[in-house]
mmCIF file of C-alpha atoms in Angstrom:
data_model
loop_
_atom_site.group_PDB
_atom_site.id
_atom_site.type_symbol
_atom_site.label_atom_id
_atom_site.label_comp_id
_atom_site.label_asym_id
_atom_site.label_seq_id
_atom_site.Cartn_x
_atom_site.Cartn_y
_atom_site.Cartn_z
ATOM 1 C CA MET P 1 0.821 24.812 49.951
ATOM 2 C CA ALA P 2 -2.246 26.845 50.601
ATOM 3 C CA GLY P 3 -3.726 25.288 53.764
ATOM 4 C CA ASN P 4 -7.678 24.426 54.522
ATOM 5 C CA SER P 5 -8.406 27.255 51.719
ATOM 6 C CA ILE P 6 -11.421 27.456 49.818
ATOM 7 C CA TYR P 7 -9.723 29.725 46.966
ATOM 8 C CA ALA P 8 -6.965 27.653 46.608
ATOM 9 C CA PHE P 9 -9.213 24.639 46.592
ATOM 10 C CA ASN P 10 -11.108 26.441 43.901
ATOM 11 C CA ILE P 11 -8.102 27.040 41.801
ATOM 12 C CA TYR P 12 -7.502 23.508 42.230
ATOM 13 C CA MET P 13 -10.965 22.471 40.694
ATOM 14 C CA SER P 14 -11.040 24.845 37.884
ATOM 15 C CA VAL P 15 -7.537 23.469 36.716
ATOM 16 C CA ILE P 16 -9.204 20.376 36.666
ATOM 17 C CA LEU P 17 -12.111 21.230 34.920
ATOM 18 C CA PHE P 18 -9.857 22.856 32.070
ATOM 19 C CA CYS P 19 -8.146 19.564 32.001
ATOM 20 C CA PHE P 20 -11.203 17.859 31.570
ATOM 21 C CA GLY P 21 -12.485 20.342 28.929
ATOM 22 C CA LEU P 22 -9.309 19.344 26.712
ATOM 23 C CA VAL P 23 -9.669 15.794 27.219
ATOM 24 C CA MET P 24 -13.261 16.355 26.127
ATOM 25 C CA PHE P 25 -12.528 17.960 22.755
ATOM 26 C CA TYR P 26 -10.091 15.705 22.157
ATOM 27 C CA TYR P 27 -12.946 12.543 22.764
ATOM 28 C CA PHE P 28 -15.412 14.255 20.615
ATOM 29 C CA GLN P 29 -13.135 15.508 17.732
ATOM 30 C CA LYS P 30 -12.869 11.030 17.259
ATOM 31 C CA TYR P 31 -16.196 11.241 16.241
ATOM 32 C CA PHE P 32 -17.235 14.932 15.077
ATOM 33 C CA ARG P 33 -15.838 17.826 13.301
ATOM 34 C CA SER P 34 -13.832 20.141 15.526
ATOM 35 C CA LEU P 35 -16.263 23.159 15.539
ATOM 36 C CA ILE P 36 -19.181 20.612 16.807
ATOM 37 C CA ALA P 37 -16.587 19.236 19.259
ATOM 38 C CA GLY P 38 -15.432 22.610 20.707
ATOM 39 C CA ILE P 39 -18.995 23.642 21.274
ATOM 40 C CA LEU P 40 -19.786 20.397 23.217
ATOM 41 C CA VAL P 41 -17.282 21.011 25.301
ATOM 42 C CA LEU P 42 -18.535 24.940 26.158
ATOM 43 C CA ILE P 43 -21.929 23.812 26.196
ATOM 44 C CA PHE P 44 -20.937 21.490 28.945
ATOM 45 C CA VAL P 45 -17.972 23.786 30.864
ATOM 46 C CA TYR P 46 -19.424 26.738 30.564
ATOM 47 C CA ASN P 47 -23.049 25.530 31.345
ATOM 48 C CA PRO P 48 -24.526 27.798 34.926
ATOM 49 C CA GLY P 49 -25.190 24.483 36.409
ATOM 50 C CA THR P 50 -20.979 23.028 35.717
ATOM 51 C CA LEU P 51 -20.011 27.149 37.073
ATOM 52 C CA HIS P 52 -22.123 26.654 40.194
ATOM 53 C CA PHE P 53 -20.695 23.313 40.735
ATOM 54 C CA LYS P 54 -17.527 23.976 40.384
ATOM 55 C CA THR P 55 -17.554 26.004 43.861
ATOM 56 C CA GLU P 56 -18.380 22.963 45.548
ATOM 57 C CA ILE P 57 -14.845 21.686 46.850
ATOM 58 C CA MET P 58 -15.943 17.465 46.221
ATOM 59 C CA SER P 59 -14.435 14.873 44.165
ATOM 60 C CA ASP P 60 -17.272 14.530 41.554
ATOM 61 C CA ILE P 61 -14.868 16.904 38.737
ATOM 62 C CA PRO P 62 -11.776 15.197 39.844
ATOM 63 C CA PHE P 63 -13.178 11.936 39.116
ATOM 64 C CA ALA P 64 -14.988 13.017 35.958
ATOM 65 C CA PHE P 65 -11.894 14.117 34.490
ATOM 66 C CA PHE P 66 -9.794 11.013 35.135
ATOM 67 C CA LEU P 67 -12.803 8.431 34.104
ATOM 68 C CA LEU P 68 -12.595 10.102 30.841
ATOM 69 C CA LEU P 69 -9.118 10.119 30.891
ATOM 70 C CA CYS P 70 -8.308 6.581 31.394
ATOM 71 C CA ILE P 71 -11.162 5.927 29.043
ATOM 72 C CA VAL P 72 -9.183 7.719 26.224
ATOM 73 C CA LEU P 73 -6.053 6.100 27.219
ATOM 74 C CA TYR P 74 -7.256 2.400 27.200
ATOM 75 C CA ARG P 75 -9.024 3.196 24.075
ATOM 76 C CA TYR P 76 -6.210 4.754 22.146
ATOM 77 C CA LEU P 77 -2.888 3.553 23.919
ATOM 78 C CA LYS P 78 -3.468 0.270 21.961
ATOM 79 C CA PRO P 79 -2.077 -2.202 21.258
ATOM 80 C CA PHE P 80 -0.834 -1.889 24.591
ATOM 81 C CA ASN P 81 2.392 -3.346 26.118
ATOM 82 C CA TYR P 82 3.582 -4.035 29.504
ATOM 83 C CA GLY P 83 4.685 -0.059 30.025
ATOM 84 C CA LYS P 84 1.190 1.126 28.712
ATOM 85 C CA ALA P 85 -0.365 -1.431 30.911
ATOM 86 C CA LEU P 86 1.081 -0.362 34.150
ATOM 87 C CA MET P 87 0.242 3.013 33.585
ATOM 88 C CA MET P 88 -3.454 1.919 33.232
ATOM 89 C CA ILE P 89 -3.093 0.195 36.465
ATOM 90 C CA VAL P 90 -1.947 2.580 38.323
ATOM 91 C CA LEU P 91 -4.440 5.646 37.205
ATOM 92 C CA SER P 92 -7.175 3.382 37.091
ATOM 93 C CA ALA P 93 -6.509 2.337 41.078
ATOM 94 C CA PHE P 94 -6.103 6.079 41.579
ATOM 95 C CA LEU P 95 -9.699 6.497 39.853
ATOM 96 C CA ILE P 96 -11.447 3.871 42.106
ATOM 97 C CA SER P 97 -9.914 5.863 45.169
ATOM 98 C CA ILE P 98 -11.515 9.029 44.155
ATOM 99 C CA ARG P 99 -14.884 7.637 44.156
ATOM 100 C CA ASN P 100 -15.622 4.012 44.375
ATOM 101 C CA ILE P 101 -17.679 3.501 41.658
ATOM 102 C CA GLY P 102 -14.983 3.696 39.137
ATOM 103 C CA VAL P 103 -14.976 -0.029 39.319
ATOM 104 C CA VAL P 104 -17.177 0.269 36.503
ATOM 105 C CA PHE P 105 -14.153 0.770 34.481
ATOM 106 C CA LEU P 106 -12.498 -1.881 35.577
ATOM 107 C CA PHE P 107 -15.679 -4.491 34.484
ATOM 108 C CA SER P 108 -15.557 -2.956 31.829
ATOM 109 C CA ILE P 109 -11.888 -3.636 30.735
ATOM 110 C CA LEU P 110 -12.960 -7.185 31.525
ATOM 111 C CA ILE P 111 -16.206 -7.090 29.556
ATOM 112 C CA ASP P 112 -14.363 -6.063 26.357
ATOM 113 C CA GLY P 113 -11.815 -7.932 26.665
ATOM 114 C CA VAL P 114 -14.242 -11.034 27.015
ATOM 115 C CA VAL P 115 -15.983 -9.835 23.763
ATOM 116 C CA GLY P 116 -12.735 -9.352 22.088
ATOM 117 C CA PHE P 117 -11.777 -12.827 22.571
ATOM 118 C CA TYR P 118 -15.184 -14.022 21.297
ATOM 119 C CA ARG P 119 -15.110 -11.918 17.975
ATOM 120 C CA THR P 120 -11.070 -12.875 17.488
ATOM 121 C CA ARG P 121 -12.211 -16.761 18.046
ATOM 122 C CA LYS P 122 -15.352 -16.343 15.561
ATOM 123 C CA LYS P 123 -12.779 -15.121 12.858
ATOM 124 C CA ASN P 124 -10.713 -17.775 13.349
ATOM 125 C CA LYS P 125 -11.311 -20.468 10.958
ATOM 126 C CA MET P 126 -9.326 -23.170 12.551
ATOM 127 C CA GLY P 127 -11.455 -22.847 15.784
ATOM 128 C CA ARG P 128 -8.160 -22.483 18.127
ATOM 129 C CA LEU P 129 -8.189 -20.598 21.332
ATOM 130 C CA ASN P 130 -6.340 -17.204 21.254
ATOM 131 C CA PHE P 131 -6.022 -15.557 24.745
ATOM 132 C CA GLY P 132 -3.830 -12.699 23.609
ATOM 133 C CA SER P 133 -6.597 -10.418 23.497
ATOM 134 C CA LEU P 134 -7.314 -11.457 27.004
ATOM 135 C CA LYS P 135 -3.971 -10.594 28.381
ATOM 136 C CA PHE P 136 -3.950 -7.252 29.051
ATOM 137 C CA PRO P 137 -7.287 -6.491 29.892
ATOM 138 C CA VAL P 138 -7.359 -8.936 32.616
ATOM 139 C CA MET P 139 -4.033 -7.460 33.493
ATOM 140 C CA ILE P 140 -5.273 -3.805 34.086
ATOM 141 C CA ALA P 141 -8.395 -5.004 36.129
ATOM 142 C CA PHE P 142 -6.926 -7.279 38.249
ATOM 143 C CA GLY P 143 -4.035 -5.008 38.660
ATOM 144 C CA GLY P 144 -6.112 -2.012 39.349
ATOM 145 C CA PHE P 145 -8.040 -3.499 42.129
ATOM 146 C CA GLY P 146 -4.190 -4.863 43.188
ATOM 147 C CA VAL P 147 -2.713 -1.628 43.278
ATOM 148 C CA TYR P 148 -5.804 -0.071 45.076
ATOM 149 C CA TYR P 149 -5.840 -2.396 48.025
ATOM 150 C CA ILE P 150 -2.363 -1.892 48.342
ATOM 151 C CA PHE P 151 -2.260 2.071 48.562
ATOM 152 C CA ASN P 152 -5.051 2.467 50.635
ATOM 153 C CA SER P 153 -5.397 -0.750 52.893
ATOM 154 C CA LEU P 154 -1.617 -1.370 53.453
ATOM 155 C CA VAL P 155 0.759 1.714 52.047
ATOM 156 C CA PHE P 156 -1.401 4.943 53.515
ATOM 157 C CA LYS P 157 -3.994 2.426 56.205
ATOM 158 C CA THR P 158 -6.780 4.997 55.348
ATOM 159 C CA SER P 159 -9.984 4.208 57.829
ATOM 160 C CA GLY P 160 -12.267 4.129 55.063
ATOM 161 C CA ASP P 161 -14.327 1.124 54.352
ATOM 162 C CA SER P 162 -13.458 -1.284 51.144
ATOM 163 C CA VAL P 163 -14.271 -0.687 47.191
ATOM 164 C CA PHE P 164 -17.252 -2.745 47.978
ATOM 165 C CA SER P 165 -18.580 -0.888 50.893
ATOM 166 C CA TYR P 166 -21.207 0.425 49.328
ATOM 167 C CA SER P 167 -22.665 -2.950 48.596
ATOM 168 C CA ASP P 168 -24.701 -3.432 52.299
ATOM 169 C CA ILE P 169 -27.035 -0.240 51.294
ATOM 170 C CA PHE P 170 -28.876 -1.589 48.208
ATOM 171 C CA ASP P 171 -31.831 -3.097 48.470
ATOM 172 C CA PHE P 172 -32.250 -5.959 45.595
ATOM 173 C CA ASN P 173 -35.727 -6.204 46.550
ATOM 174 C CA GLN P 174 -36.954 -2.767 45.533
ATOM 175 C CA CYS P 175 -34.963 -2.296 42.422
ATOM 176 C CA ILE P 176 -37.510 -1.831 40.171
ATOM 177 C CA HIS P 177 -39.240 0.468 41.987
ATOM 178 C CA THR P 178 -36.063 2.417 42.747
ATOM 179 C CA SER P 179 -34.667 2.192 38.847
ATOM 180 C CA GLN P 180 -38.392 3.477 37.724
ATOM 181 C CA ASN P 181 -38.276 6.948 40.391
ATOM 182 C CA HIS P 182 -34.832 7.330 39.976
ATOM 183 C CA LEU P 183 -34.971 6.997 35.646
ATOM 184 C CA ASN P 184 -38.018 9.690 35.709
ATOM 185 C CA TYR P 185 -35.680 11.994 38.491
ATOM 186 C CA TYR P 186 -32.233 11.932 36.342
ATOM 187 C CA LEU P 187 -34.235 12.284 33.062
ATOM 188 C CA LEU P 188 -35.403 15.305 34.332
ATOM 189 C CA VAL P 189 -32.005 16.317 36.363
ATOM 190 C CA PHE P 190 -30.515 16.594 32.559
ATOM 191 C CA ARG P 191 -33.364 18.214 30.893
ATOM 192 C CA ASN P 192 -32.899 20.763 34.014
ATOM 193 C CA TYR P 193 -29.437 21.201 33.150
ATOM 194 C CA PHE P 194 -29.831 22.801 30.002
ATOM 195 C CA GLU P 195 -32.673 24.811 31.221
ATOM 196 C CA PRO P 196 -30.781 27.978 33.174
ATOM 197 C CA ASN P 197 -33.438 30.578 34.187
ATOM 198 C CA ASP P 198 -32.898 33.115 31.429
ATOM 199 C CA GLY P 199 -35.898 35.331 31.998
ATOM 200 C CA TYR P 200 -37.510 36.558 28.823
ATOM 201 C CA TRP P 201 -35.735 33.498 26.993
ATOM 202 C CA ASN P 202 -36.148 30.931 29.347
ATOM 203 C CA PHE P 203 -38.731 29.469 26.317
ATOM 204 C CA VAL P 204 -35.625 28.410 24.494
ATOM 205 C CA SER P 205 -33.636 26.595 27.579
ATOM 206 C CA VAL P 206 -37.166 24.518 27.596
ATOM 207 C CA ILE P 207 -37.745 23.640 24.454
ATOM 208 C CA CYS P 208 -33.768 22.849 24.069
ATOM 209 C CA GLY P 209 -33.697 20.659 27.260
ATOM 210 C CA THR P 210 -36.366 18.685 26.174
ATOM 211 C CA MET P 211 -35.067 18.145 22.728
ATOM 212 C CA PHE P 212 -31.674 17.107 24.109
ATOM 213 C CA CYS P 213 -33.372 14.204 26.278
ATOM 214 C CA ALA P 214 -35.421 13.440 23.339
ATOM 215 C CA PHE P 215 -32.020 13.213 21.409
ATOM 216 C CA MET P 216 -30.037 11.428 24.109
ATOM 217 C CA ILE P 217 -32.623 8.515 23.708
ATOM 218 C CA ILE P 218 -32.491 8.259 20.017
ATOM 219 C CA GLY P 219 -28.747 8.144 20.219
ATOM 220 C CA MET P 220 -28.777 5.907 22.928
ATOM 221 C CA ILE P 221 -31.046 3.536 20.829
ATOM 222 C CA LYS P 222 -28.878 4.165 17.489
ATOM 223 C CA LYS P 223 -26.172 3.189 19.304
ATOM 224 C CA VAL P 224 -27.283 0.170 20.438
ATOM 225 C CA SER P 225 -28.771 -1.110 17.293
ATOM 226 C CA GLU P 226 -25.017 -0.558 15.526
ATOM 227 C CA ARG P 227 -22.792 -1.912 17.652
ATOM 228 C CA ILE P 228 -22.118 -1.838 21.448
ATOM 229 C CA GLY P 229 -18.757 -0.836 22.157
ATOM 230 C CA PHE P 230 -16.689 -0.320 25.512
ATOM 231 C CA VAL P 231 -17.574 2.942 26.053
ATOM 232 C CA ASP P 232 -20.939 1.984 25.723
ATOM 233 C CA VAL P 233 -20.861 -0.801 28.226
ATOM 234 C CA LEU P 234 -19.181 1.099 30.854
ATOM 235 C CA VAL P 235 -22.052 4.152 30.294
ATOM 236 C CA PHE P 236 -24.861 1.450 30.672
ATOM 237 C CA LEU P 237 -23.546 -0.024 34.292
ATOM 238 C CA TYR P 238 -22.791 3.617 35.334
ATOM 239 C CA LEU P 239 -25.952 4.329 34.948
ATOM 240 C CA GLY P 240 -27.643 1.233 36.102
ATOM 241 C CA ILE P 241 -25.673 1.818 39.508
ATOM 242 C CA ILE P 242 -27.022 5.071 40.064
ATOM 243 C CA LEU P 243 -30.296 4.052 38.637
ATOM 244 C CA ILE P 244 -30.393 1.191 41.505
ATOM 245 C CA TYR P 245 -28.844 3.148 44.219
ATOM 246 C CA PRO P 246 -31.282 4.068 46.966
ATOM 247 C CA TYR P 247 -29.833 7.480 47.438
ATOM 248 C CA SER P 248 -32.436 9.606 45.291
ATOM 249 C CA SER P 249 -30.808 13.131 45.617
ATOM 250 C CA GLY P 250 -27.851 12.480 44.221
ATOM 251 C CA GLY P 251 -28.502 15.305 41.295
ATOM 252 C CA PHE P 252 -26.330 16.632 38.639
ATOM 253 C CA ARG P 253 -23.258 15.636 40.526
ATOM 254 C CA PHE P 254 -24.322 12.152 39.712
ATOM 255 C CA LEU P 255 -24.733 12.314 36.159
ATOM 256 C CA LEU P 256 -21.422 14.331 35.729
ATOM 257 C CA PRO P 257 -19.298 11.578 35.043
ATOM 258 C CA VAL P 258 -20.914 10.442 31.876
ATOM 259 C CA ILE P 259 -22.241 13.811 30.280
ATOM 260 C CA PRO P 260 -19.541 13.811 28.051
ATOM 261 C CA PHE P 261 -21.162 10.459 26.413
ATOM 262 C CA LEU P 262 -24.676 11.827 27.250
ATOM 263 C CA LEU P 263 -23.882 15.118 24.802
ATOM 264 C CA TYR P 264 -22.235 12.232 22.058
ATOM 265 C CA TYR P 265 -25.754 10.411 22.265
ATOM 266 C CA CYS P 266 -27.562 13.718 21.689
ATOM 267 C CA VAL P 267 -25.303 14.442 18.428
ATOM 268 C CA LEU P 268 -25.840 10.665 17.204
ATOM 269 C CA GLY P 269 -29.900 11.687 18.155
ATOM 270 C CA ILE P 270 -29.532 14.480 15.468
ATOM 271 C CA LYS P 271 -27.796 13.070 13.108
ATOM 272 C CA CYS P 272 -30.969 10.481 12.875
ATOM 273 C CA LEU P 273 -33.046 14.208 11.553
ATOM 274 C CA ASN P 274 -34.153 13.817 8.539
ATOM 275 C CA ILE P 275 -35.539 17.058 7.775
ATOM 276 C CA ASN P 276 -36.113 17.962 3.821
ATOM 277 C CA MET P 277 -35.109 21.196 4.263
ATOM 278 C CA GLY P 278 -31.704 20.963 2.650
ATOM 279 C CA ILE P 279 -30.061 21.592 5.981
ATOM 280 C CA ASN P 280 -26.533 19.021 6.563
ATOM 281 C CA HIS P 281 -27.382 17.321 10.327
ATOM 282 C CA HIS P 282 -23.638 19.140 11.292
ATOM 283 C CA ILE P 283 -25.421 22.440 10.374
ATOM 284 C CA ILE P 284 -28.575 21.656 12.869
ATOM 285 C CA THR P 285 -25.985 20.481 15.277
ATOM 286 C CA ILE P 286 -24.272 24.026 15.524
ATOM 287 C CA ILE P 287 -27.276 25.892 15.347
ATOM 288 C CA ILE P 288 -28.781 24.193 18.301
ATOM 289 C CA GLY P 289 -25.130 24.722 20.240
ATOM 290 C CA ILE P 290 -25.020 28.100 19.873
ATOM 291 C CA ILE P 291 -29.177 28.361 20.820
ATOM 292 C CA ILE P 292 -28.107 26.595 23.869
ATOM 293 C CA LEU P 293 -24.874 29.241 24.576
ATOM 294 C CA PHE P 294 -26.972 31.817 23.661
ATOM 295 C CA SER P 295 -29.461 31.263 26.351
ATOM 296 C CA TYR P 296 -26.461 30.698 29.039
ATOM 297 C CA LYS P 297 -26.244 34.416 29.034
ATOM 298 C CA GLU P 298 -28.200 35.794 31.681
ATOM 299 C CA GLN P 299 -26.759 33.443 34.382
ATOM 300 C CA TRP P 300 -23.323 34.280 33.000
ATOM 301 C CA ARG P 301 -24.132 37.842 34.238
ATOM 302 C CA ASN P 302 -25.552 36.908 37.405
ATOM 303 C CA ILE P 303 -22.214 34.795 38.307
ATOM 304 C CA TYR P 304 -19.828 37.239 37.081
ATOM 305 C CA GLN P 305 -21.606 39.701 39.214
ATOM 306 C CA ASN P 306 -21.480 37.976 41.792
ATOM 307 C CA ARG P 307 -18.256 36.602 42.038
ATOM 308 C CA ASN P 308 -16.846 38.478 44.900
ATOM 309 C CA ALA P 309 -19.894 37.290 47.000
ATOM 310 C CA ILE P 310 -18.744 34.955 50.090
ATOM 311 C CA VAL P 311 -20.266 31.882 49.361
ATOM 312 C CA GLN P 312 -22.065 29.874 52.732
ATOM 313 C CA GLY P 313 -19.334 27.686 54.462
ATOM 314 C CA PRO P 314 -15.983 27.180 56.301
ATOM 315 C CA GLN P 315 -14.673 30.584 54.370
ATOM 316 C CA GLU P 316 -16.864 32.896 55.980
ATOM 317 C CA LYS P 317 -15.979 34.854 58.836
ATOM 318 C CA GLU P 318 -18.322 33.307 61.375
ATOM 319 C CA SER P 319 -16.937 30.427 60.662
ATOM 320 C CA GLU P 320 -13.297 31.211 60.569
ATOM 321 C CA GLU P 321 -14.104 32.553 64.748
ATOM 322 C CA ALA P 322 -15.960 29.847 65.239
ATOM 323 C CA PHE P 323 -12.986 27.263 64.400
ATOM 324 C CA ASP P 324 -10.378 29.969 65.207
ATOM 325 C CA TYR P 325 -11.966 29.339 69.283
ATOM 326 C CA ILE P 326 -12.480 25.096 69.141
ATOM 327 C CA ARG P 327 -8.398 25.036 68.245
ATOM 328 C CA LYS P 328 -7.640 27.181 71.016
ATOM 329 C CA ASN P 329 -9.953 27.023 74.100
ATOM 330 C CA ILE P 330 -11.328 23.532 73.597
ATOM 331 C CA PRO P 331 -8.861 20.438 74.746
ATOM 332 C CA MET P 332 -7.836 18.197 72.221
ATOM 333 C CA ASP P 333 -9.035 14.729 73.699
ATOM 334 C CA GLU P 334 -13.186 16.788 73.635
ATOM 335 C CA LYS P 335 -15.376 15.678 70.946
ATOM 336 C CA ILE P 336 -17.859 17.761 69.573
ATOM 337 C CA ASP P 337 -21.287 17.071 68.075
ATOM 338 C CA PHE P 338 -21.555 19.351 64.434
ATOM 339 C CA THR P 339 -24.157 19.103 61.099
ATOM 340 C CA LYS P 340 -21.057 19.131 59.348
ATOM 341 C CA PRO P 341 -18.671 17.185 61.477
ATOM 342 C CA ARG P 342 -15.614 15.955 58.663
ATOM 343 C CA ALA P 343 -15.556 19.736 57.518
ATOM 344 C CA LEU P 344 -15.149 20.821 61.879
ATOM 345 C CA ALA P 345 -12.593 17.838 62.180
ATOM 346 C CA LEU P 346 -10.293 19.011 58.791
ATOM 347 C CA TYR P 347 -10.415 22.961 59.858
ATOM 348 C CA THR P 348 -9.642 22.008 63.870
ATOM 349 C CA ASP P 349 -8.241 18.524 64.345
ATOM 350 C CA HIS P 350 -11.219 17.550 67.030
ATOM 351 C CA GLN P 351 -12.939 14.384 66.370
ATOM 352 C CA SER P 352 -16.211 15.170 65.995
ATOM 353 C CA MET P 353 -19.860 13.840 65.061
ATOM 354 C CA CYS P 354 -23.216 13.991 63.615
ATOM 355 C CA ASN P 355 -26.428 12.627 65.021
ATOM 356 C CA LEU P 356 -29.244 11.622 63.355
ATOM 357 C CA ALA P 357 -32.017 14.230 62.065
ATOM 358 C CA LYS P 358 -35.194 14.682 64.249
ATOM 359 C CA LEU P 359 -34.094 12.192 67.243
ATOM 360 C CA PRO P 360 -36.117 12.830 70.299
ATOM 361 C CA ALA P 361 -34.253 14.615 72.841
ATOM 362 C CA ALA P 362 -33.989 11.759 75.099
ATOM 363 C CA ASP P 363 -32.537 9.455 72.212
ATOM 364 C CA LEU P 364 -30.112 12.426 71.192
ATOM 365 C CA ASN P 365 -28.836 12.721 75.021
ATOM 366 C CA ASP P 366 -28.182 9.089 74.824
ATOM 367 C CA ASP P 367 -26.092 8.808 71.836
ATOM 368 C CA LEU P 368 -24.237 12.039 72.837
ATOM 369 C CA LEU P 369 -22.968 10.037 75.906
ATOM 370 C CA ASP P 370 -22.564 6.791 74.370
ATOM 371 C CA ASN P 371 -20.207 8.579 72.390
ATOM 372 C CA LYS P 372 -18.688 10.663 75.201
ATOM 373 C CA VAL P 373 -19.008 13.873 73.300
ATOM 374 C CA ASN P 374 -19.686 16.763 75.994
ATOM 375 C CA TYR P 375 -19.605 19.773 73.229
ATOM 376 C CA VAL P 376 -22.598 20.945 70.369
ATOM 377 C CA LEU P 377 -21.795 23.459 67.680
ATOM 378 C CA ILE P 378 -24.644 25.084 66.486
ATOM 379 C CA ASN P 379 -24.887 26.704 62.834
ATOM 380 C CA SER P 380 -28.338 28.361 62.958
ATOM 381 C CA ASP P 381 -28.483 28.356 59.181
ATOM 382 C CA ILE P 382 -27.944 24.378 58.832
ATOM 383 C CA ALA P 383 -28.320 23.058 62.490
ATOM 384 C CA ASP P 384 -31.332 20.133 63.183
ATOM 385 C CA ASP P 385 -34.409 21.614 64.865
ATOM 386 C CA SER P 386 -34.217 18.502 66.975
ATOM 387 C CA LEU P 387 -30.856 19.989 68.033
ATOM 388 C CA LYS P 388 -31.728 23.312 68.850
ATOM 389 C CA ALA P 389 -33.705 22.205 70.870
ATOM 390 C CA PHE P 390 -31.894 20.084 72.738
ATOM 391 C CA VAL P 391 -28.996 22.098 73.786
ATOM 392 C CA LEU P 392 -31.998 25.081 75.397
ATOM 393 C CA ASN P 393 -33.898 22.297 77.168
ATOM 394 C CA PRO P 394 -32.170 22.316 80.783
ATOM 395 C CA GLU P 395 -33.096 18.756 81.289
ATOM 396 C CA TYR P 396 -29.685 18.126 79.676
ATOM 397 C CA GLY P 397 -27.406 20.628 81.719
ATOM 398 C CA MET P 398 -26.186 22.209 78.384
ATOM 399 C CA LYS P 399 -24.672 25.668 78.686
ATOM 400 C CA GLU P 400 -23.714 28.266 76.395
ATOM 401 C CA VAL P 401 -19.758 28.717 76.154
ATOM 402 C CA TRP P 402 -19.274 30.720 73.399
ATOM 403 C CA LYS P 403 -21.347 32.959 70.645
ATOM 404 C CA ASN P 404 -20.890 34.867 67.280
ATOM 405 C CA GLY P 405 -23.018 35.890 64.530
ATOM 406 C CA LYS P 406 -23.935 32.549 63.227
ATOM 407 C CA PHE P 407 -22.316 30.129 65.644
ATOM 408 C CA THR P 408 -23.280 29.246 69.243
ATOM 409 C CA LEU P 409 -21.025 26.565 71.148
ATOM 410 C CA PHE P 410 -22.375 24.393 74.163
ATOM 411 C CA LYS P 411 -21.067 22.551 77.333
ATOM 412 C CA ARG P 412 -22.139 19.830 79.101
#
């Protein structure tokens, strides 16, 4: 209804984040008192990192919301019937369509079904096999894959790769090395998530961030030592994938979908404290939560004061001018090289590509010729230096045809 409006997209992201918070509260209430559940939700939703991340129009917040929603429904819709199973099949297919790593939900369901079958078999004194506990998990898992394939390959015929397309980039010979580096990296990311720069009070954030990391690990150990459940299997599968995934700059966005469960482990870790001060562990959890919320105050003030600032991106005046010029003046069959090709294609309806960074000029020229690209759009803030040097080299015949404060369009 609003077209390519960042303002409208941001409202959408805010609504999804709000819904995510409600589902988180429902989930936490199953394990903790309402006050603790509410504080945990506030710690996440109003974390400055979350509020800044919300301005990024990406799939991570919607994926995290639908993942938690699928988990809650799967856990608390039981006993299943065919109607409930059909709803789970459609939701899980939608989940995978948002982010392919959603397959961990279906694999976790299969594992949960097998474990349930094994436990049922052990309880059965007659030793008979009862496959009833496997029926709905298998139906949901394979049904989810099937509906995903039907909608993304047959109905909508999307040009994207399949759900397993990313498997090609995994280097399993380097898994141990990659996972060790990523373990250190994501522990640092999780710790830093609770360390917003708050001036004089930053030492409080540093202590809380370090404590949360320690409590999370203790809570995980406690949970595994007692009994591994469906959610634990899903979390460990998800974390295992991002630990061996070769991309090394996922940061907070890769941890976002499992943040609610990491907070759950943190509270379990706090419950393990045995401090002889006559203080209940619930009180300790509430005090730590309030201290963390207090450490957000300076960043909240900065966010509020800069709430009307225009963030760098397609909503900037210079970007709007560049996109408008391309739509009106460049033939539709012409292709354009730009650092953000998908954004350019979305806003101008022109085919676009992005060259590899730091390419030698000769290789870059061959790349453009092979793809029949005659136009190059330069954004002075984000363009690759090799591309800037290429368009200014007279040997390759690139001529400036349009320019504003940030963008320059060249044509061969």
